């Protein structure tokens, strides 16, 4: 068993799922091996009573998912330096197995170049993993682990050195595509990302469209993702492909109107610093089956 690799877990909550939050905390505390440090962020909401030893902060306003997680990272010191890797867990999730933390320690210690691990999300009642929860194009077999080019934000672990080298999550995004933004920067810095089917988070199957701003943010942040990270010739290619894919999916009139509003906002509004990835990274993504035009 590994004793030296320190794990911390960040949970953000809107304060509306106290029972689920406490069950998640208990599942983290039940992990075998050295204790996983815990940090809970009340994202514009008061926190319920928490067990002793849990780091916590109540934010006066909702900073969005990436903003809230960034605050949680800092609860473990600058860029999470108090621990070696930070887990991000949704507050209505649950770790059903007690060996998940030890599997993560072993993975990170065995591969010094491993920067991010994406867990398998399974519905607690059916055990089914939705296709959109497998972060690769060939998603038909969710039980197959593999190298990937992005990760699932609420079921993941990121080596703290990644934040120090590539930066934290893009707070401007508020919600949608913030994981891919960090993933591209991590890959450009030379890190790898793994999808691990044996590290499981139970999470109820829900539609991301339940969020009121889903279609707007998906479109706006897709533009921001390209503007921030892609070499200039690829920006119109990437966004053109996604525009056509959106049309092919035939969204409802209201959804498409919100999507178009977000697409326009992506060009008008500030998206944060631009740092185009190297062409070597473009080639690396292409060899992995996910060229950055889709």
Short mmCIF file of N, CA and C in Angstrom, two decimals, residues 85-243:
data_model
loop_
_atom_site.label_atom_id
_atom_site.label_comp_id
_atom_site.label_asym_id
_atom_site.label_seq_id
_atom_site.Cartn_x
_atom_site.Cartn_y
_atom_site.Cartn_z
N UNK A 85 -2.34 15.35 -5.30
CA UNK A 85 -3.38 15.35 -6.33
C UNK A 85 -4.71 15.74 -5.68
N UNK A 86 -5.54 16.40 -6.47
CA UNK A 86 -6.85 16.86 -6.00
C UNK A 86 -7.95 16.11 -6.74
N UNK A 87 -8.85 15.51 -5.97
CA UNK A 87 -10.04 14.89 -6.55
C UNK A 87 -11.15 15.94 -6.63
N UNK A 88 -11.90 15.91 -7.74
CA UNK A 88 -13.11 16.72 -7.86
C UNK A 88 -14.30 15.75 -7.85
N UNK A 89 -15.21 15.96 -6.91
CA UNK A 89 -16.35 15.06 -6.75
C UNK A 89 -17.64 15.86 -6.69
N UNK A 90 -18.64 15.45 -7.48
CA UNK A 90 -19.96 16.09 -7.43
C UNK A 90 -20.62 15.79 -6.09
N UNK A 91 -21.34 16.77 -5.54
CA UNK A 91 -21.88 16.61 -4.19
C UNK A 91 -23.01 15.60 -4.11
N UNK A 92 -23.56 15.17 -5.25
CA UNK A 92 -24.57 14.10 -5.23
C UNK A 92 -24.00 12.79 -5.75
N UNK A 93 -22.66 12.70 -5.76
CA UNK A 93 -22.00 11.46 -6.14
C UNK A 93 -21.66 10.63 -4.90
N UNK A 94 -21.09 9.46 -5.14
CA UNK A 94 -20.74 8.54 -4.06
C UNK A 94 -19.65 7.60 -4.57
N UNK A 95 -18.62 7.36 -3.76
CA UNK A 95 -17.61 6.36 -4.11
C UNK A 95 -18.05 5.02 -3.54
N UNK A 96 -18.53 4.11 -4.38
CA UNK A 96 -19.08 2.85 -3.86
C UNK A 96 -18.02 1.86 -3.41
N UNK A 97 -16.82 2.00 -3.93
CA UNK A 97 -15.74 1.07 -3.61
C UNK A 97 -14.74 1.73 -2.66
N UNK A 98 -14.15 0.95 -1.79
CA UNK A 98 -13.24 1.52 -0.79
C UNK A 98 -11.78 1.55 -1.27
N UNK A 99 -11.52 1.07 -2.49
CA UNK A 99 -10.14 1.04 -2.98
C UNK A 99 -9.85 2.12 -4.00
N UNK A 100 -10.79 3.04 -4.24
CA UNK A 100 -10.61 4.04 -5.29
C UNK A 100 -9.40 4.94 -5.03
N UNK A 101 -9.26 5.41 -3.80
CA UNK A 101 -8.13 6.28 -3.48
C UNK A 101 -6.81 5.55 -3.66
N UNK A 102 -6.75 4.29 -3.28
CA UNK A 102 -5.50 3.55 -3.41
C UNK A 102 -5.18 3.29 -4.88
N UNK A 103 -6.19 3.04 -5.70
CA UNK A 103 -5.96 2.87 -7.14
C UNK A 103 -5.39 4.15 -7.74
N UNK A 104 -5.88 5.30 -7.29
CA UNK A 104 -5.38 6.57 -7.79
C UNK A 104 -3.94 6.80 -7.35
N UNK A 105 -3.64 6.54 -6.09
CA UNK A 105 -2.26 6.69 -5.62
C UNK A 105 -1.31 5.82 -6.46
N UNK A 106 -1.70 4.59 -6.67
CA UNK A 106 -0.86 3.67 -7.44
C UNK A 106 -0.67 4.17 -8.87
N UNK A 107 -1.73 4.68 -9.48
CA UNK A 107 -1.64 5.15 -10.85
C UNK A 107 -0.70 6.34 -10.98
N UNK A 108 -0.84 7.31 -10.09
CA UNK A 108 0.00 8.50 -10.16
C UNK A 108 1.46 8.17 -9.84
N UNK A 109 1.68 7.30 -8.87
CA UNK A 109 3.06 6.97 -8.51
C UNK A 109 3.74 6.12 -9.57
N UNK A 110 2.98 5.28 -10.25
CA UNK A 110 3.56 4.41 -11.27
C UNK A 110 3.93 5.17 -12.53
N UNK A 111 3.27 6.31 -12.78
CA UNK A 111 3.49 7.07 -14.01
C UNK A 111 3.66 8.54 -13.66
N UNK A 112 4.91 9.01 -13.53
CA UNK A 112 5.15 10.41 -13.17
C UNK A 112 4.62 11.40 -14.19
N UNK A 113 4.35 10.96 -15.41
CA UNK A 113 3.81 11.84 -16.45
C UNK A 113 2.30 11.91 -16.48
N UNK A 114 1.65 11.08 -15.63
CA UNK A 114 0.19 11.08 -15.58
C UNK A 114 -0.29 12.32 -14.84
N UNK A 115 -1.06 13.17 -15.53
CA UNK A 115 -1.51 14.41 -14.93
C UNK A 115 -2.93 14.38 -14.41
N UNK A 116 -3.81 13.65 -15.11
CA UNK A 116 -5.24 13.67 -14.79
C UNK A 116 -5.82 12.26 -14.94
N UNK A 117 -6.70 11.88 -14.03
CA UNK A 117 -7.44 10.63 -14.14
C UNK A 117 -8.93 10.95 -14.14
N UNK A 118 -9.63 10.42 -15.12
CA UNK A 118 -11.08 10.56 -15.22
C UNK A 118 -11.73 9.26 -14.77
N UNK A 119 -12.69 9.32 -13.85
CA UNK A 119 -13.33 8.12 -13.31
C UNK A 119 -14.49 7.68 -14.22
N UNK A 120 -14.93 6.44 -14.00
CA UNK A 120 -16.16 5.98 -14.65
C UNK A 120 -17.35 6.38 -13.79
N UNK A 121 -18.32 7.03 -14.39
CA UNK A 121 -19.56 7.41 -13.70
C UNK A 121 -20.62 6.35 -14.01
N UNK A 122 -21.25 5.85 -12.97
CA UNK A 122 -22.29 4.82 -13.14
C UNK A 122 -23.53 5.23 -12.37
N UNK A 123 -24.69 4.96 -12.94
CA UNK A 123 -25.94 5.23 -12.24
C UNK A 123 -26.06 4.27 -11.05
N UNK A 124 -26.39 4.76 -9.87
CA UNK A 124 -26.40 3.88 -8.69
C UNK A 124 -27.48 2.81 -8.73
N UNK A 125 -28.54 3.03 -9.50
CA UNK A 125 -29.63 2.04 -9.55
C UNK A 125 -29.42 1.02 -10.66
N UNK A 126 -28.96 1.48 -11.83
CA UNK A 126 -28.83 0.58 -12.98
C UNK A 126 -27.40 0.12 -13.22
N UNK A 127 -26.43 0.86 -12.71
CA UNK A 127 -25.03 0.55 -12.99
C UNK A 127 -24.57 0.96 -14.36
N UNK A 128 -25.46 1.59 -15.12
CA UNK A 128 -25.16 1.97 -16.50
C UNK A 128 -24.32 3.24 -16.54
N UNK A 129 -23.34 3.27 -17.44
CA UNK A 129 -22.54 4.46 -17.70
C UNK A 129 -23.01 5.08 -19.00
N UNK A 130 -23.49 6.32 -18.94
CA UNK A 130 -23.98 6.99 -20.13
C UNK A 130 -22.84 7.23 -21.12
N UNK A 131 -23.16 7.18 -22.39
CA UNK A 131 -22.15 7.36 -23.43
C UNK A 131 -21.40 8.68 -23.26
N UNK A 132 -22.13 9.75 -22.89
CA UNK A 132 -21.48 11.06 -22.78
C UNK A 132 -20.53 11.12 -21.59
N UNK A 133 -20.56 10.11 -20.72
CA UNK A 133 -19.67 10.09 -19.57
C UNK A 133 -18.37 9.32 -19.84
N UNK A 134 -18.18 8.88 -21.07
CA UNK A 134 -16.93 8.24 -21.45
C UNK A 134 -16.18 9.25 -22.32
N UNK A 135 -15.07 9.81 -21.83
CA UNK A 135 -14.44 10.96 -22.50
C UNK A 135 -13.57 10.59 -23.71
N UNK A 136 -14.19 9.90 -24.67
CA UNK A 136 -13.50 9.60 -25.93
C UNK A 136 -14.56 9.37 -26.99
N UNK A 137 -14.16 9.43 -28.26
CA UNK A 137 -15.12 9.24 -29.35
C UNK A 137 -15.62 7.80 -29.40
N UNK A 138 -14.73 6.83 -29.20
CA UNK A 138 -15.13 5.42 -29.20
C UNK A 138 -15.58 5.06 -27.79
N UNK A 139 -16.86 5.30 -27.54
CA UNK A 139 -17.37 5.21 -26.17
C UNK A 139 -18.30 4.01 -25.96
N UNK A 140 -18.30 3.07 -26.88
CA UNK A 140 -19.27 1.97 -26.78
C UNK A 140 -18.98 1.02 -25.62
N UNK A 141 -17.72 0.97 -25.16
CA UNK A 141 -17.38 0.07 -24.06
C UNK A 141 -16.86 0.89 -22.88
N UNK A 142 -17.75 1.29 -21.96
CA UNK A 142 -17.32 2.11 -20.82
C UNK A 142 -16.43 1.37 -19.84
N UNK A 143 -16.34 0.04 -19.95
CA UNK A 143 -15.51 -0.74 -19.04
C UNK A 143 -14.06 -0.84 -19.51
N UNK A 144 -13.76 -0.23 -20.64
CA UNK A 144 -12.39 -0.24 -21.17
C UNK A 144 -11.67 1.04 -20.76
N UNK A 145 -10.58 0.91 -20.03
CA UNK A 145 -9.75 2.05 -19.67
C UNK A 145 -8.86 2.43 -20.85
N UNK A 146 -8.47 3.70 -20.92
CA UNK A 146 -7.65 4.13 -22.04
C UNK A 146 -7.06 5.51 -21.78
N UNK A 147 -6.08 5.89 -22.59
CA UNK A 147 -5.62 7.26 -22.64
C UNK A 147 -6.70 8.09 -23.34
N UNK A 148 -6.93 9.31 -22.84
CA UNK A 148 -7.97 10.17 -23.40
C UNK A 148 -7.44 11.60 -23.50
N UNK A 149 -8.26 12.48 -24.07
CA UNK A 149 -7.83 13.85 -24.29
C UNK A 149 -8.64 14.87 -23.48
N UNK A 150 -9.59 14.38 -22.68
CA UNK A 150 -10.32 15.26 -21.79
C UNK A 150 -10.78 14.44 -20.59
N UNK A 151 -11.56 15.03 -19.70
CA UNK A 151 -11.95 14.29 -18.50
C UNK A 151 -13.29 14.82 -17.99
N UNK A 152 -13.85 14.12 -17.01
CA UNK A 152 -15.15 14.46 -16.44
C UNK A 152 -14.93 15.24 -15.15
N UNK A 153 -15.39 16.48 -15.11
CA UNK A 153 -15.03 17.37 -14.03
C UNK A 153 -15.44 16.91 -12.65
N UNK A 154 -16.61 16.32 -12.49
CA UNK A 154 -17.10 15.94 -11.18
C UNK A 154 -16.71 14.56 -10.74
N UNK A 155 -15.82 13.92 -11.50
CA UNK A 155 -15.37 12.56 -11.17
C UNK A 155 -13.96 12.40 -11.70
N UNK A 156 -13.03 13.10 -11.06
CA UNK A 156 -11.68 13.14 -11.61
C UNK A 156 -10.66 13.43 -10.51
N UNK A 157 -9.39 13.25 -10.87
CA UNK A 157 -8.28 13.58 -9.99
C UNK A 157 -7.20 14.25 -10.83
N UNK A 158 -6.66 15.36 -10.35
CA UNK A 158 -5.66 16.13 -11.09
C UNK A 158 -4.42 16.28 -10.21
N UNK A 159 -3.28 15.93 -10.76
CA UNK A 159 -2.02 16.11 -10.03
C UNK A 159 -1.81 17.60 -9.77
N UNK A 160 -1.44 17.96 -8.56
CA UNK A 160 -1.29 19.37 -8.21
C UNK A 160 -0.27 20.09 -9.08
N UNK A 161 0.75 19.37 -9.52
CA UNK A 161 1.77 19.98 -10.38
C UNK A 161 1.18 20.48 -11.70
N UNK A 162 0.06 19.87 -12.13
CA UNK A 162 -0.60 20.33 -13.35
C UNK A 162 -1.09 21.76 -13.17
N UNK A 163 -1.71 22.05 -12.02
CA UNK A 163 -2.19 23.41 -11.77
C UNK A 163 -1.03 24.40 -11.75
N UNK A 164 0.07 24.00 -11.11
CA UNK A 164 1.22 24.89 -11.01
C UNK A 164 1.83 25.17 -12.38
N UNK A 165 1.76 24.18 -13.28
CA UNK A 165 2.41 24.33 -14.57
C UNK A 165 1.48 24.84 -15.66
N UNK A 166 0.25 24.33 -15.68
CA UNK A 166 -0.68 24.65 -16.77
C UNK A 166 -1.79 25.62 -16.35
N UNK A 167 -1.91 25.90 -15.05
CA UNK A 167 -2.97 26.77 -14.57
C UNK A 167 -4.16 25.97 -14.07
N UNK A 168 -5.06 26.68 -13.42
CA UNK A 168 -6.26 26.04 -12.87
C UNK A 168 -7.39 26.08 -13.90
N UNK A 169 -8.59 25.75 -13.47
CA UNK A 169 -9.75 25.74 -14.37
C UNK A 169 -10.11 27.18 -14.78
N UNK A 170 -10.66 27.38 -15.97
CA UNK A 170 -11.01 28.73 -16.42
C UNK A 170 -12.29 29.22 -15.75
N UNK A 171 -12.15 30.08 -14.75
CA UNK A 171 -13.30 30.55 -14.00
C UNK A 171 -14.31 31.29 -14.85
N UNK A 172 -13.85 31.91 -15.95
CA UNK A 172 -14.77 32.66 -16.83
C UNK A 172 -15.87 31.78 -17.41
N UNK A 173 -15.58 30.47 -17.55
CA UNK A 173 -16.52 29.58 -18.23
C UNK A 173 -17.81 29.36 -17.42
N UNK A 174 -17.74 29.45 -16.11
CA UNK A 174 -18.86 29.25 -15.20
C UNK A 174 -19.39 27.81 -15.22
N UNK A 175 -19.69 27.31 -16.40
CA UNK A 175 -20.14 25.93 -16.56
C UNK A 175 -20.00 25.54 -18.03
N UNK A 176 -19.48 24.36 -18.32
CA UNK A 176 -19.37 23.74 -19.64
C UNK A 176 -17.99 23.95 -20.26
N UNK A 177 -17.37 22.84 -20.63
CA UNK A 177 -16.10 22.79 -21.37
C UNK A 177 -14.88 23.22 -20.57
N UNK A 178 -15.06 23.53 -19.29
CA UNK A 178 -13.89 23.95 -18.51
C UNK A 178 -12.87 22.82 -18.36
N UNK A 179 -13.35 21.56 -18.36
CA UNK A 179 -12.43 20.43 -18.25
C UNK A 179 -11.55 20.31 -19.50
N UNK A 180 -12.16 20.47 -20.67
CA UNK A 180 -11.37 20.36 -21.90
C UNK A 180 -10.35 21.47 -22.00
N UNK A 181 -10.70 22.67 -21.53
CA UNK A 181 -9.74 23.77 -21.53
C UNK A 181 -8.51 23.40 -20.70
N UNK A 182 -8.72 22.88 -19.49
CA UNK A 182 -7.59 22.47 -18.66
C UNK A 182 -6.88 21.28 -19.28
N UNK A 183 -7.63 20.34 -19.84
CA UNK A 183 -7.02 19.15 -20.43
C UNK A 183 -6.08 19.53 -21.57
N UNK A 184 -6.51 20.42 -22.45
CA UNK A 184 -5.66 20.83 -23.56
C UNK A 184 -4.38 21.50 -23.07
N UNK A 185 -4.51 22.34 -22.04
CA UNK A 185 -3.33 23.01 -21.50
C UNK A 185 -2.39 22.01 -20.83
N UNK A 186 -2.97 21.03 -20.15
CA UNK A 186 -2.15 19.99 -19.52
C UNK A 186 -1.43 19.15 -20.57
N UNK A 187 -2.13 18.76 -21.61
CA UNK A 187 -1.51 17.98 -22.69
C UNK A 187 -0.41 18.79 -23.37
N UNK A 188 -0.66 20.08 -23.55
CA UNK A 188 0.35 20.93 -24.19
C UNK A 188 1.59 21.06 -23.33
N UNK A 189 1.41 20.92 -22.01
CA UNK A 189 2.55 20.97 -21.08
C UNK A 189 3.24 19.62 -20.94
N UNK A 190 2.74 18.60 -21.64
CA UNK A 190 3.40 17.31 -21.66
C UNK A 190 2.80 16.23 -20.78
N UNK A 191 1.68 16.54 -20.08
CA UNK A 191 1.05 15.56 -19.21
C UNK A 191 0.16 14.61 -20.02
N UNK A 192 -0.19 13.48 -19.42
CA UNK A 192 -1.14 12.55 -20.02
C UNK A 192 -2.41 12.49 -19.17
N UNK A 193 -3.48 11.97 -19.79
CA UNK A 193 -4.78 11.85 -19.13
C UNK A 193 -5.28 10.42 -19.33
N UNK A 194 -5.72 9.78 -18.27
CA UNK A 194 -6.25 8.42 -18.35
C UNK A 194 -7.72 8.39 -17.95
N UNK A 195 -8.50 7.58 -18.67
CA UNK A 195 -9.84 7.20 -18.22
C UNK A 195 -9.71 5.85 -17.56
N UNK A 196 -10.10 5.77 -16.28
CA UNK A 196 -9.98 4.54 -15.51
C UNK A 196 -11.36 3.99 -15.20
N UNK A 197 -11.69 2.88 -15.84
CA UNK A 197 -13.01 2.28 -15.65
C UNK A 197 -13.15 1.63 -14.29
N UNK A 198 -12.01 1.34 -13.62
CA UNK A 198 -12.07 0.66 -12.33
C UNK A 198 -12.19 1.63 -11.16
N UNK A 199 -12.11 2.93 -11.42
CA UNK A 199 -12.35 3.94 -10.38
C UNK A 199 -13.74 4.51 -10.65
N UNK A 200 -14.69 4.17 -9.79
CA UNK A 200 -16.11 4.41 -10.08
C UNK A 200 -16.69 5.45 -9.14
N UNK A 201 -17.48 6.35 -9.72
CA UNK A 201 -18.30 7.26 -8.93
C UNK A 201 -19.76 6.99 -9.27
N UNK A 202 -20.56 6.67 -8.26
CA UNK A 202 -22.00 6.58 -8.48
C UNK A 202 -22.57 7.99 -8.59
N UNK A 203 -23.42 8.19 -9.60
CA UNK A 203 -24.05 9.50 -9.79
C UNK A 203 -25.35 9.28 -10.56
N UNK A 204 -26.46 9.85 -10.09
CA UNK A 204 -27.73 9.66 -10.81
C UNK A 204 -27.63 10.16 -12.24
N UNK A 205 -28.21 9.43 -13.16
CA UNK A 205 -28.21 9.85 -14.56
C UNK A 205 -29.14 11.04 -14.74
N UNK A 206 -28.58 12.16 -15.16
CA UNK A 206 -29.35 13.38 -15.37
C UNK A 206 -28.94 13.98 -16.71
N UNK A 207 -29.77 14.88 -17.21
CA UNK A 207 -29.44 15.57 -18.46
C UNK A 207 -28.73 16.87 -18.14
N UNK A 208 -27.61 17.16 -18.85
CA UNK A 208 -26.94 18.44 -18.61
C UNK A 208 -27.80 19.63 -19.00
N UNK A 209 -28.80 19.39 -19.85
CA UNK A 209 -29.68 20.48 -20.29
C UNK A 209 -30.62 20.95 -19.18
N UNK A 210 -30.53 20.28 -17.99
CA UNK A 210 -31.36 20.74 -16.87
C UNK A 210 -30.92 22.12 -16.40
N UNK A 211 -29.68 22.50 -16.68
CA UNK A 211 -29.20 23.82 -16.30
C UNK A 211 -29.79 24.87 -17.25
N UNK A 212 -30.32 25.95 -16.67
CA UNK A 212 -31.03 26.95 -17.47
C UNK A 212 -30.15 27.56 -18.55
N UNK A 213 -28.87 27.71 -18.27
CA UNK A 213 -27.98 28.36 -19.22
C UNK A 213 -27.18 27.36 -20.05
N UNK A 214 -27.61 26.10 -20.07
CA UNK A 214 -26.81 25.05 -20.71
C UNK A 214 -26.47 25.37 -22.16
N UNK A 215 -27.47 25.62 -23.00
CA UNK A 215 -27.21 25.79 -24.43
C UNK A 215 -26.39 27.05 -24.70
N UNK A 216 -26.67 28.12 -23.95
CA UNK A 216 -25.89 29.35 -24.10
C UNK A 216 -24.43 29.12 -23.73
N UNK A 217 -24.20 28.50 -22.58
CA UNK A 217 -22.82 28.31 -22.12
C UNK A 217 -22.05 27.32 -22.98
N UNK A 218 -22.72 26.27 -23.44
CA UNK A 218 -22.05 25.30 -24.30
C UNK A 218 -21.51 25.97 -25.55
N UNK A 219 -22.32 26.84 -26.17
CA UNK A 219 -21.89 27.52 -27.39
C UNK A 219 -20.83 28.58 -27.10
N UNK A 220 -21.09 29.43 -26.10
CA UNK A 220 -20.13 30.48 -25.77
C UNK A 220 -18.77 29.90 -25.41
N UNK A 221 -18.79 28.87 -24.55
CA UNK A 221 -17.53 28.31 -24.07
C UNK A 221 -16.80 27.52 -25.15
N UNK A 222 -17.55 26.98 -26.10
CA UNK A 222 -16.89 26.31 -27.23
C UNK A 222 -16.07 27.34 -28.03
N UNK A 223 -16.63 28.52 -28.23
CA UNK A 223 -15.88 29.57 -28.92
C UNK A 223 -14.67 29.99 -28.08
N UNK A 224 -14.90 30.16 -26.78
CA UNK A 224 -13.79 30.55 -25.90
C UNK A 224 -12.69 29.50 -25.89
N UNK A 225 -13.08 28.24 -25.87
CA UNK A 225 -12.11 27.15 -25.89
C UNK A 225 -11.19 27.27 -27.10
N UNK A 226 -11.79 27.53 -28.26
CA UNK A 226 -11.00 27.68 -29.49
C UNK A 226 -10.15 28.94 -29.46
N UNK A 227 -10.75 30.05 -29.06
CA UNK A 227 -10.01 31.31 -29.04
C UNK A 227 -8.82 31.27 -28.09
N UNK A 228 -8.96 30.58 -26.98
CA UNK A 228 -7.91 30.53 -25.96
C UNK A 228 -6.78 29.57 -26.34
N UNK A 229 -7.12 28.45 -26.99
CA UNK A 229 -6.18 27.34 -27.05
C UNK A 229 -5.72 26.89 -28.43
N UNK A 230 -6.44 27.19 -29.49
CA UNK A 230 -6.10 26.62 -30.79
C UNK A 230 -5.23 27.56 -31.63
N UNK A 231 -4.32 27.00 -32.42
CA UNK A 231 -3.62 27.81 -33.41
C UNK A 231 -4.65 28.48 -34.34
N UNK A 232 -4.36 29.68 -34.78
CA UNK A 232 -5.33 30.49 -35.52
C UNK A 232 -5.99 29.75 -36.69
N UNK A 233 -5.24 28.99 -37.52
CA UNK A 233 -5.91 28.32 -38.65
C UNK A 233 -6.96 27.30 -38.25
N UNK A 234 -6.86 26.76 -37.03
CA UNK A 234 -7.80 25.73 -36.60
C UNK A 234 -9.07 26.29 -35.98
N UNK A 235 -9.05 27.56 -35.57
CA UNK A 235 -10.21 28.14 -34.89
C UNK A 235 -11.46 28.06 -35.77
N UNK A 236 -11.45 28.55 -37.02
CA UNK A 236 -12.67 28.45 -37.83
C UNK A 236 -13.04 27.02 -38.18
N UNK A 237 -12.05 26.15 -38.34
CA UNK A 237 -12.34 24.75 -38.64
C UNK A 237 -13.08 24.10 -37.49
N UNK A 238 -12.54 24.26 -36.29
CA UNK A 238 -13.13 23.66 -35.09
C UNK A 238 -14.56 24.17 -34.89
N UNK A 239 -14.75 25.47 -34.95
CA UNK A 239 -16.07 26.03 -34.69
C UNK A 239 -17.04 25.74 -35.83
N UNK A 240 -16.54 25.65 -37.06
CA UNK A 240 -17.40 25.29 -38.18
C UNK A 240 -17.94 23.88 -38.05
N UNK A 241 -17.06 22.95 -37.65
CA UNK A 241 -17.49 21.57 -37.46
C UNK A 241 -18.57 21.49 -36.38
N UNK A 242 -18.36 22.20 -35.25
CA UNK A 242 -19.33 22.14 -34.17
C UNK A 242 -20.63 22.85 -34.51
N UNK A 243 -20.56 23.87 -35.35
CA UNK A 243 -21.79 24.53 -35.80
C UNK A 243 -22.63 23.54 -36.63
#
